[in-house]
């Protein structure tokens, strides 16, 4: 059963449990999954201002699994395809899920992403009182229209791209291209992101 509306890319609660068609009816189940450590909740922010939580709707969020192995098992992805890097567009889901896991392990702070119209930044982190956009890329192309839109709207002091590409730091442009496995190092305060 597909419980996601492909056109809106939003989860439809009405398709999960017969008779329950609103978020309010599933709060207990979602909270239980979070407390059991099975899912990671990421708030969807529409306006990158502090405090981030003030600009989020309670019923709009992303859920990641607590382990990419669970994600692979749920979609029937054989482990060999991961080793061979042959799992198509699902690479992006795995990369995002991995970063969410790393953030959760590194800090107990709430996770946030940003969405506005068709633009999306996978994660926002508050580092030294600045809201920093973090783009996650699973492939070799690291350009992102959404990231540029966020930069144009909010002028963050720097931005981060997590990918499989080699480390590349351009402090003048405020661009930090880091390896995916460095995600857990993005906690505040950070010497890496010193403004001096």
CSV table of C-alpha atoms in Angstrom, one decimal:
chain,number,residue,atom,x,y,z
A,1,UNK,CA,0.0,0.0,0.0
A,2,UNK,CA,1.4,3.4,-1.0
A,3,UNK,CA,0.8,5.9,1.8
A,4,UNK,CA,2.6,8.8,0.1
A,5,UNK,CA,1.0,11.1,-2.4
A,6,UNK,CA,3.5,11.2,-5.2
A,7,UNK,CA,2.3,14.6,-6.5
A,8,UNK,CA,2.6,16.4,-3.1
A,9,UNK,CA,5.4,14.2,-1.7
A,10,UNK,CA,3.6,14.2,1.6
A,11,UNK,CA,2.6,11.3,3.8
A,12,UNK,CA,-1.2,10.7,3.9
A,13,UNK,CA,-2.2,9.7,7.4
A,14,UNK,CA,-5.6,8.5,6.1
A,15,UNK,CA,-3.9,5.5,4.4
A,16,UNK,CA,-2.1,4.2,7.5
A,17,UNK,CA,-4.8,2.9,9.9
A,18,UNK,CA,-8.4,2.6,8.8
A,19,UNK,CA,-10.6,5.2,10.5
A,20,UNK,CA,-7.6,7.5,11.5
A,21,UNK,CA,-7.2,10.3,9.0
A,22,UNK,CA,-5.4,12.9,11.0
A,23,UNK,CA,-2.0,13.3,12.6
A,24,UNK,CA,-3.6,13.7,16.0
A,25,UNK,CA,-4.8,10.1,15.9
A,26,UNK,CA,-1.2,8.8,15.3
A,27,UNK,CA,0.7,11.0,17.7
A,28,UNK,CA,1.0,8.2,20.2
A,29,UNK,CA,2.3,5.7,17.7
A,30,UNK,CA,4.8,8.1,16.2
A,31,UNK,CA,6.0,9.1,19.7
A,32,UNK,CA,6.4,5.4,20.6
A,33,UNK,CA,8.5,4.7,17.5
A,34,UNK,CA,10.7,7.7,18.4
A,35,UNK,CA,11.0,6.6,22.1
A,36,UNK,CA,11.8,3.1,20.9
A,37,UNK,CA,14.7,4.5,18.8
A,38,UNK,CA,13.2,3.2,15.6
A,39,UNK,CA,12.6,6.5,13.8
A,40,UNK,CA,14.2,10.0,13.8
A,41,UNK,CA,11.9,13.0,13.5
A,42,UNK,CA,13.0,16.0,11.5
A,43,UNK,CA,10.9,19.1,11.8
A,44,UNK,CA,10.1,20.9,8.5
A,45,UNK,CA,10.9,24.6,8.8
A,46,UNK,CA,9.4,27.2,6.4
A,47,UNK,CA,11.2,30.3,7.6
A,48,UNK,CA,14.8,30.1,8.7
A,49,UNK,CA,14.7,32.3,11.8
A,50,UNK,CA,15.5,31.5,15.4
A,51,UNK,CA,14.0,29.8,17.2
A,52,UNK,CA,13.6,27.2,14.4
A,53,UNK,CA,10.9,25.3,16.2
A,54,UNK,CA,8.6,28.4,16.2
A,55,UNK,CA,8.4,28.2,12.4
A,56,UNK,CA,7.4,24.6,12.2
A,57,UNK,CA,4.0,23.0,12.1
A,58,UNK,CA,3.6,20.1,14.5
A,59,UNK,CA,2.0,17.8,11.8
A,60,UNK,CA,4.6,18.5,9.1
A,61,UNK,CA,7.8,16.5,9.6
A,62,UNK,CA,10.1,13.9,8.1
A,63,UNK,CA,10.8,10.5,9.6
A,64,UNK,CA,14.0,8.7,9.0
A,65,UNK,CA,14.8,5.2,10.2
A,66,UNK,CA,17.3,4.8,13.0
A,67,UNK,CA,19.5,2.6,10.8
A,68,UNK,CA,20.2,2.5,7.0
A,69,UNK,CA,20.1,-1.3,7.3
A,70,UNK,CA,16.5,-1.1,8.3
A,71,UNK,CA,15.8,1.2,5.3
A,72,UNK,CA,17.4,-1.3,2.9
A,73,UNK,CA,15.5,-4.2,4.4
A,74,UNK,CA,12.2,-2.3,4.2
A,75,UNK,CA,12.6,-1.7,0.5
A,76,UNK,CA,14.0,-5.1,-0.2
A,77,UNK,CA,17.4,-3.8,-1.3
A,78,UNK,CA,20.0,-6.6,-1.3
A,79,UNK,CA,23.2,-5.7,0.6
A,80,UNK,CA,25.3,-6.5,-2.5
A,81,UNK,CA,23.7,-3.6,-4.5
A,82,UNK,CA,24.9,-1.2,-1.8
A,83,UNK,CA,28.5,-2.5,-2.0
A,84,UNK,CA,28.3,-2.2,-5.7
A,85,UNK,CA,26.7,1.3,-5.5
A,86,UNK,CA,23.9,0.2,-7.8
A,87,UNK,CA,20.8,1.3,-6.2
A,88,UNK,CA,19.8,4.3,-8.4
A,89,UNK,CA,17.9,7.2,-7.0
A,90,UNK,CA,17.7,5.5,-3.6
A,91,UNK,CA,21.3,6.6,-2.9
A,92,UNK,CA,19.9,10.0,-1.9
A,93,UNK,CA,17.5,8.5,0.6
A,94,UNK,CA,20.3,6.4,2.1
A,95,UNK,CA,22.6,9.4,2.3
A,96,UNK,CA,20.0,11.6,4.0
A,97,UNK,CA,19.1,8.8,6.4
A,98,UNK,CA,22.8,8.3,7.3
A,99,UNK,CA,23.3,12.0,8.0
A,100,UNK,CA,20.2,12.1,10.2
A,101,UNK,CA,21.6,9.1,12.2
A,102,UNK,CA,24.9,10.8,12.6
A,103,UNK,CA,23.3,14.1,13.7
A,104,UNK,CA,21.2,12.2,16.3
A,105,UNK,CA,24.3,10.4,17.6
A,106,UNK,CA,26.3,13.6,17.8
A,107,UNK,CA,23.8,15.7,19.6
A,108,UNK,CA,20.4,15.4,21.3
A,109,UNK,CA,19.1,18.6,19.6
A,110,UNK,CA,16.0,18.5,17.4
A,111,UNK,CA,16.7,18.0,13.7
A,112,UNK,CA,15.3,20.5,11.2
A,113,UNK,CA,15.1,20.7,7.4
A,114,UNK,CA,13.8,23.7,5.3
A,115,UNK,CA,11.1,23.6,2.7
A,116,UNK,CA,9.7,26.5,0.7
A,117,UNK,CA,7.6,25.9,-2.4
A,118,UNK,CA,9.6,23.4,-4.4
A,119,UNK,CA,12.9,24.2,-2.6
A,120,UNK,CA,14.3,22.0,0.1
A,121,UNK,CA,17.5,21.9,2.3
A,122,UNK,CA,17.9,18.5,3.9
A,123,UNK,CA,19.1,19.9,7.3
A,124,UNK,CA,19.5,23.1,9.2
A,125,UNK,CA,21.9,23.3,12.1
A,126,UNK,CA,22.3,26.2,14.6
A,127,UNK,CA,26.1,26.7,14.9
A,128,UNK,CA,27.2,29.6,17.1
A,129,UNK,CA,23.8,31.3,16.8
A,130,UNK,CA,23.7,31.1,13.0
A,131,UNK,CA,21.4,28.9,11.0
A,132,UNK,CA,23.5,26.9,8.7
A,133,UNK,CA,22.1,25.1,5.6
A,134,UNK,CA,23.4,21.5,5.1
A,135,UNK,CA,22.8,20.0,1.7
A,136,UNK,CA,23.3,16.2,1.3
A,137,UNK,CA,24.4,14.8,-2.0
A,138,UNK,CA,24.9,11.1,-2.8
A,139,UNK,CA,26.4,11.6,-6.3
A,140,UNK,CA,29.1,13.7,-7.9
A,141,UNK,CA,27.1,16.7,-8.7
A,142,UNK,CA,27.0,19.1,-5.7
A,143,UNK,CA,25.3,22.1,-7.3
A,144,UNK,CA,21.9,22.8,-5.8
A,145,UNK,CA,19.3,25.4,-6.8
A,146,UNK,CA,17.6,25.1,-3.4
A,147,UNK,CA,20.8,25.8,-1.6
A,148,UNK,CA,21.4,28.9,-3.7
A,149,UNK,CA,17.8,30.1,-3.1
A,150,UNK,CA,18.4,29.6,0.7
A,151,UNK,CA,21.7,31.6,0.5
A,152,UNK,CA,20.0,34.4,-1.5
A,153,UNK,CA,17.1,34.6,1.0
A,154,UNK,CA,18.9,34.3,4.3
A,155,UNK,CA,22.6,35.0,3.7
A,156,UNK,CA,24.1,32.4,6.1
A,157,UNK,CA,27.8,33.0,7.0
A,158,UNK,CA,28.6,29.7,5.4
A,159,UNK,CA,27.0,26.5,4.1
A,160,UNK,CA,27.8,22.9,4.1
A,161,UNK,CA,27.6,20.2,1.4
A,162,UNK,CA,28.0,16.6,2.6
A,163,UNK,CA,28.9,14.3,-0.2
A,164,UNK,CA,31.2,11.5,-1.2
A,165,UNK,CA,33.5,13.9,-2.9
A,166,UNK,CA,36.9,14.9,-1.5
A,167,UNK,CA,37.0,17.5,1.3
A,168,UNK,CA,37.1,21.1,-0.2
A,169,UNK,CA,36.9,24.3,1.9
A,170,UNK,CA,36.5,27.7,0.5
A,171,UNK,CA,36.3,30.0,3.5
A,172,UNK,CA,36.1,33.2,1.3
A,173,UNK,CA,32.9,31.8,-0.4
A,174,UNK,CA,31.7,30.2,2.9
A,175,UNK,CA,31.5,26.8,1.2
A,176,UNK,CA,32.4,23.7,3.1
A,177,UNK,CA,32.2,20.5,1.1
A,178,UNK,CA,32.7,17.7,3.6
A,179,UNK,CA,32.6,14.0,3.4
A,180,UNK,CA,29.4,12.3,4.4
A,181,UNK,CA,31.0,10.5,7.3
A,182,UNK,CA,32.0,13.9,8.8
A,183,UNK,CA,28.3,14.7,9.5
A,184,UNK,CA,28.7,13.9,13.2
A,185,UNK,CA,31.4,16.6,13.5
A,186,UNK,CA,28.9,19.3,12.7
A,187,UNK,CA,28.0,20.3,16.2
A,188,UNK,CA,28.3,23.6,18.0
A,189,UNK,CA,30.7,25.2,18.6
A,190,UNK,CA,33.0,24.0,15.9
A,191,UNK,CA,36.6,25.1,15.3
A,192,UNK,CA,36.1,24.0,11.7
A,193,UNK,CA,33.5,26.8,11.2
A,194,UNK,CA,35.3,29.6,13.0
A,195,UNK,CA,34.3,33.0,11.5
A,196,UNK,CA,37.8,34.3,12.2
